[in-house]
C-alpha cells in the first residue's frame, strides 16, 4: 500500500505472522524501463531473495498503461528474481488515472487484455502473474469483461477490491460480487476489502466463496490480524496481540528508520501508524494525543505506553 506498507512495515507485519505473501507499493511505469535502484527502492527485499525478514515472499506491483513498457519492467523484475508480478488496475488516485494508469483502465477491457498479455509474454509460468482490480470505474457494468480480459491475457489469479472506483473506500465492500465473478471465471479470486477481524474474514469467505484473502488496512490497525485468522483456520483460539507488544513494534519501526529517515519523517510515520492502531487499541489513541503536536521523533521518544 503506497505510502504505508513499505519494506520496514512489511518486515514488521510478516514477523507478527500469518502472511503467505505480500505485495510491494506500486512501481509507477510510464515510458521507460527503470534502473535497478528504482526496483530496489520499491522492493529492498530483492537483495534478500525477494523475502521479508520473516521469509515471506514479496511480489512486485507495477502501475502503468503502456503494454510494452509494463512488459519491459516486468522482464527486468523477473531477471532480478521476482517471484511474482502484480498489475495494479485498482488505483483510484487522480494523478495516476489522469495519466492513464490504475482504475481508469477498467473502462476498457481491451486495454487490460493488451497489458496482461504483453506482461505474460515475458513472465515465465513459474513466476506468478496477478492483477488487482476494483469492481469497475463508475459502476460494475464491465466487471465480467474485465475479468475475462485478464484471464485471457494469461494472469494466474486476480485480486478484487470489492468496490468500484466511484465507491472510493466507503464501506461496506460488496463481497457478493466476488461470488458472481467466481461463477463465470475459472481464475482463482483473492477477496479484498474491509476484512478487519476474524469474523469479517469468515463472513467474506462465506459470501464470496473465495479461498484466499488480501488484507490491507486491517493489518495496519491490528498487526496480529493475519495470525489471528491463521489460528482460527487451525481451529485454535485467536489471541489478539496486547498493547505492550504493539508498542514494541511501533518503537521498533521508528528506531529501524533512524539510518534512512530524518527525525520529522520518522515522527510522521509514528503518527500515521498510531492513527490506524487507535481503531483497535485505545492506548494508541492516548499515545497519539500525547505526541500529536510533536514533529520530531527524538522529541516523542520514548513513546508513551
Ligand atoms: C493508503 C493506501 C494506499 C494504498 N496503496 C495501494 C497500492 O499501492 N496498491 C494496491 O494495489 N492497493 C493499494 N491500496 C488499496 C488496498 O490495497 C486495498 O485494496 C484497500 O485498502 C481495501 O482493502 P482493505 O480494506 O483490506 O484495506 C491502498 C489503500 C490505501 C488506504
Coordinates of C-alpha atoms in Angstrom, one line a residue, residues 59-283:
X59 CA 5.7 -9.7 -5.2
X60 CA 6.4 -6.6 -7.2
X61 CA 3.4 -4.4 -8.1
X62 CA 3.5 -2.4 -11.4
X63 CA 1.2 0.5 -12.2
X64 CA 1.1 1.8 -15.8
X65 CA -0.9 1.7 -19.0
X66 CA 1.6 1.1 -21.8
X67 CA 1.9 -2.7 -22.6
X68 CA 5.4 -2.7 -23.9
X69 CA 6.8 -0.6 -21.1
X70 CA 5.0 -2.6 -18.5
X71 CA 6.4 -5.7 -20.1
X72 CA 9.9 -4.3 -20.1
X73 CA 9.8 -3.6 -16.4
X74 CA 8.2 -6.9 -15.6
X75 CA 11.0 -8.6 -17.6
X76 CA 13.6 -6.7 -15.7
X77 CA 12.0 -7.7 -12.4
X78 CA 11.9 -11.3 -13.4
X79 CA 15.7 -11.1 -14.2
X80 CA 16.2 -9.7 -10.8
X81 CA 14.5 -12.7 -9.3
X82 CA 11.0 -11.5 -8.6
X83 CA 8.7 -14.4 -7.6
X84 CA 5.7 -12.7 -8.9
X85 CA 4.3 -9.6 -10.7
X86 CA 1.1 -7.9 -9.8
X87 CA -0.5 -5.3 -12.1
X88 CA -2.4 -2.5 -10.4
X89 CA -5.7 -1.8 -12.1
X90 CA -7.4 -0.5 -9.0
X91 CA -5.6 2.7 -8.0
X92 CA -8.1 5.5 -7.7
X93 CA -5.7 8.4 -7.4
X94 CA -6.4 11.3 -9.7
X95 CA -2.8 11.9 -10.9
X96 CA -2.5 8.2 -11.8
X97 CA -5.9 8.0 -13.5
X98 CA -5.3 11.3 -15.4
X99 CA -2.1 9.8 -16.7
X100 CA -3.7 6.6 -17.9
X101 CA -2.9 4.2 -15.1
X102 CA -4.8 2.4 -12.4
X103 CA -8.6 2.1 -12.1
X104 CA -9.2 4.3 -15.2
X105 CA -8.1 1.3 -17.3
X106 CA -11.2 -0.6 -16.1
X107 CA -13.1 1.4 -18.6
X108 CA -11.5 -0.6 -21.4
X109 CA -11.2 -4.4 -21.2
X110 CA -9.2 -4.4 -24.4
X111 CA -6.5 -2.3 -22.7
X112 CA -6.4 -4.7 -19.7
X113 CA -6.0 -7.6 -22.1
X114 CA -3.2 -5.9 -24.0
X115 CA -1.3 -5.1 -20.9
X116 CA -1.7 -8.5 -19.2
X117 CA -0.8 -10.4 -22.4
X118 CA 2.3 -8.3 -23.0
X119 CA 3.5 -8.8 -19.5
X120 CA 2.6 -12.6 -19.5
X121 CA 4.8 -12.9 -22.7
X122 CA 7.9 -12.0 -20.6
X123 CA 6.9 -13.6 -17.3
X124 CA 7.5 -17.3 -17.3
X125 CA 5.0 -19.7 -15.9
X126 CA 6.9 -20.4 -12.7
X127 CA 6.6 -16.7 -11.8
X128 CA 3.1 -15.7 -10.8
X129 CA 1.3 -13.0 -12.7
X130 CA -1.7 -11.5 -11.0
X131 CA -3.9 -8.4 -11.4
X132 CA -5.6 -6.3 -8.8
X133 CA -8.8 -4.7 -9.8
X134 CA -11.9 -3.0 -8.4
X135 CA -15.5 -3.9 -9.4
X136 CA -15.3 -1.2 -12.1
X137 CA -14.8 2.5 -12.6
X138 CA -18.2 4.2 -12.3
X139 CA -20.2 1.0 -12.0
X140 CA -19.9 -2.7 -12.3
X141 CA -21.1 -2.9 -16.0
X142 CA -17.7 -4.0 -17.4
X143 CA -16.7 -6.3 -14.5
X144 CA -17.1 -9.6 -16.2
X145 CA -15.5 -8.4 -19.4
X146 CA -12.6 -7.0 -17.4
X147 CA -12.1 -10.3 -15.5
X148 CA -12.3 -12.3 -18.8
X149 CA -9.8 -10.0 -20.4
X150 CA -7.3 -10.5 -17.6
X151 CA -7.8 -14.3 -17.7
X152 CA -7.4 -14.4 -21.5
X153 CA -4.3 -12.2 -21.2
X154 CA -2.8 -15.0 -19.1
X155 CA -2.9 -14.0 -15.5
X156 CA -2.7 -16.7 -12.9
X157 CA -5.1 -15.1 -10.4
X158 CA -6.9 -11.9 -9.7
X159 CA -7.3 -9.9 -6.5
X160 CA -10.6 -8.0 -6.4
X161 CA -11.1 -5.0 -4.1
X162 CA -14.9 -5.3 -3.9
X163 CA -15.7 -1.7 -4.6
X164 CA -15.8 0.5 -7.8
X165 CA -13.5 3.4 -8.2
X166 CA -16.6 5.6 -7.6
X167 CA -17.2 3.8 -4.3
X168 CA -13.8 5.0 -3.1
X169 CA -13.3 3.4 0.3
X170 CA -16.9 3.8 1.6
X171 CA -18.0 0.7 3.5
X172 CA -19.3 -1.9 3.1
X173 CA -17.1 -3.8 0.5
X174 CA -19.5 -5.7 -1.8
X175 CA -18.2 -9.3 -1.3
X176 CA -21.3 -10.7 -3.1
X177 CA -19.8 -9.6 -6.4
X178 CA -16.8 -11.9 -5.9
X179 CA -19.1 -14.9 -5.8
X180 CA -20.6 -13.7 -9.2
X181 CA -17.1 -13.5 -10.6
X182 CA -16.3 -17.0 -9.5
X183 CA -19.4 -18.3 -11.3
X184 CA -18.1 -17.1 -14.6
X185 CA -14.3 -17.2 -14.3
X186 CA -12.1 -20.2 -13.8
X187 CA -9.3 -17.9 -12.4
X188 CA -8.7 -18.0 -8.6
X189 CA -10.1 -14.9 -7.0
X190 CA -8.5 -13.3 -3.9
X191 CA -11.0 -11.3 -1.9
X192 CA -10.1 -7.9 -0.7
X193 CA -11.8 -5.0 1.1
X194 CA -12.9 -4.4 4.7
X195 CA -11.5 -7.6 6.3
X196 CA -10.8 -6.2 9.7
X197 CA -11.4 -9.1 12.0
X198 CA -11.6 -12.9 12.1
X199 CA -15.4 -12.5 11.9
X200 CA -15.1 -10.4 8.8
X201 CA -12.8 -13.0 7.3
X202 CA -15.3 -15.7 8.0
X203 CA -18.2 -13.7 6.5
X204 CA -16.2 -12.7 3.5
X205 CA -15.2 -16.3 2.7
X206 CA -18.8 -17.5 3.2
X207 CA -20.3 -14.8 1.0
X208 CA -17.6 -14.7 -1.7
X209 CA -16.7 -18.4 -1.9
X210 CA -13.1 -17.3 -2.1
X211 CA -10.3 -19.4 -0.6
X212 CA -7.8 -16.6 -0.1
X213 CA -8.0 -13.0 1.1
X214 CA -5.8 -10.0 0.9
X215 CA -5.8 -7.7 4.0
X216 CA -4.7 -4.1 3.9
X217 CA -5.7 -1.5 6.4
X218 CA -7.0 -4.2 8.8
X219 CA -3.4 -5.5 9.3
X220 CA -2.1 -2.0 9.9
X221 CA -4.7 -1.4 12.6
X222 CA -4.3 -4.8 14.1
X223 CA -0.8 -6.2 13.2
X224 CA -1.8 -9.6 14.6
X225 CA -4.9 -10.0 12.3
X226 CA -3.3 -12.4 9.8
X227 CA -2.0 -14.5 12.7
X228 CA -5.5 -14.5 14.3
X229 CA -7.0 -15.6 11.0
X230 CA -4.5 -18.4 10.6
X231 CA -5.1 -19.5 14.3
X232 CA -8.8 -19.6 13.6
X233 CA -8.3 -21.7 10.5
X234 CA -6.2 -24.1 12.5
X235 CA -9.1 -24.5 15.0
X236 CA -7.2 -22.5 17.7
X237 CA -8.5 -19.6 19.7
X238 CA -7.3 -16.4 18.0
X239 CA -5.4 -14.2 20.6
X240 CA -5.1 -10.5 20.0
X241 CA -1.6 -9.0 20.4
X242 CA -1.6 -6.8 23.6
X243 CA -0.7 -3.1 23.6
X244 CA 2.8 -3.7 25.1
X245 CA 3.6 -5.9 22.1
X246 CA 2.2 -3.4 19.7
X247 CA 4.1 -0.6 21.4
X248 CA 7.3 -2.5 20.9
X249 CA 6.5 -3.0 17.2
X250 CA 5.9 0.8 16.9
X251 CA 9.1 1.7 18.7
X252 CA 11.0 -0.9 16.6
X253 CA 9.5 0.6 13.4
X254 CA 10.7 4.1 14.4
X255 CA 14.1 3.0 15.6
X256 CA 14.8 1.0 12.5
X257 CA 14.2 4.0 10.3
X258 CA 16.9 6.1 12.0
X259 CA 19.6 5.4 9.4
X260 CA 17.3 6.1 6.4
X261 CA 14.8 8.7 7.5
X262 CA 15.2 12.1 9.2
X263 CA 13.6 12.9 12.6
X264 CA 10.5 14.5 11.1
X265 CA 9.7 11.7 8.7
X266 CA 10.0 9.2 11.4
X267 CA 7.6 11.3 13.5
X268 CA 5.1 11.3 10.6
X269 CA 5.4 7.5 10.3
X270 CA 4.7 7.1 14.0
X271 CA 1.7 9.3 13.9
X272 CA 0.4 7.6 10.7
X273 CA 0.6 4.2 12.3
X274 CA -1.0 5.4 15.5
X275 CA -4.0 6.7 13.6
X276 CA -4.6 3.2 12.2
X277 CA -3.7 1.5 15.5
X278 CA -6.2 3.6 17.5
X279 CA -9.1 1.8 15.7
X280 CA -8.1 -1.3 17.6
X281 CA -6.2 -0.1 20.6
X282 CA -7.4 2.7 22.9
X283 CA -3.9 3.1 24.2

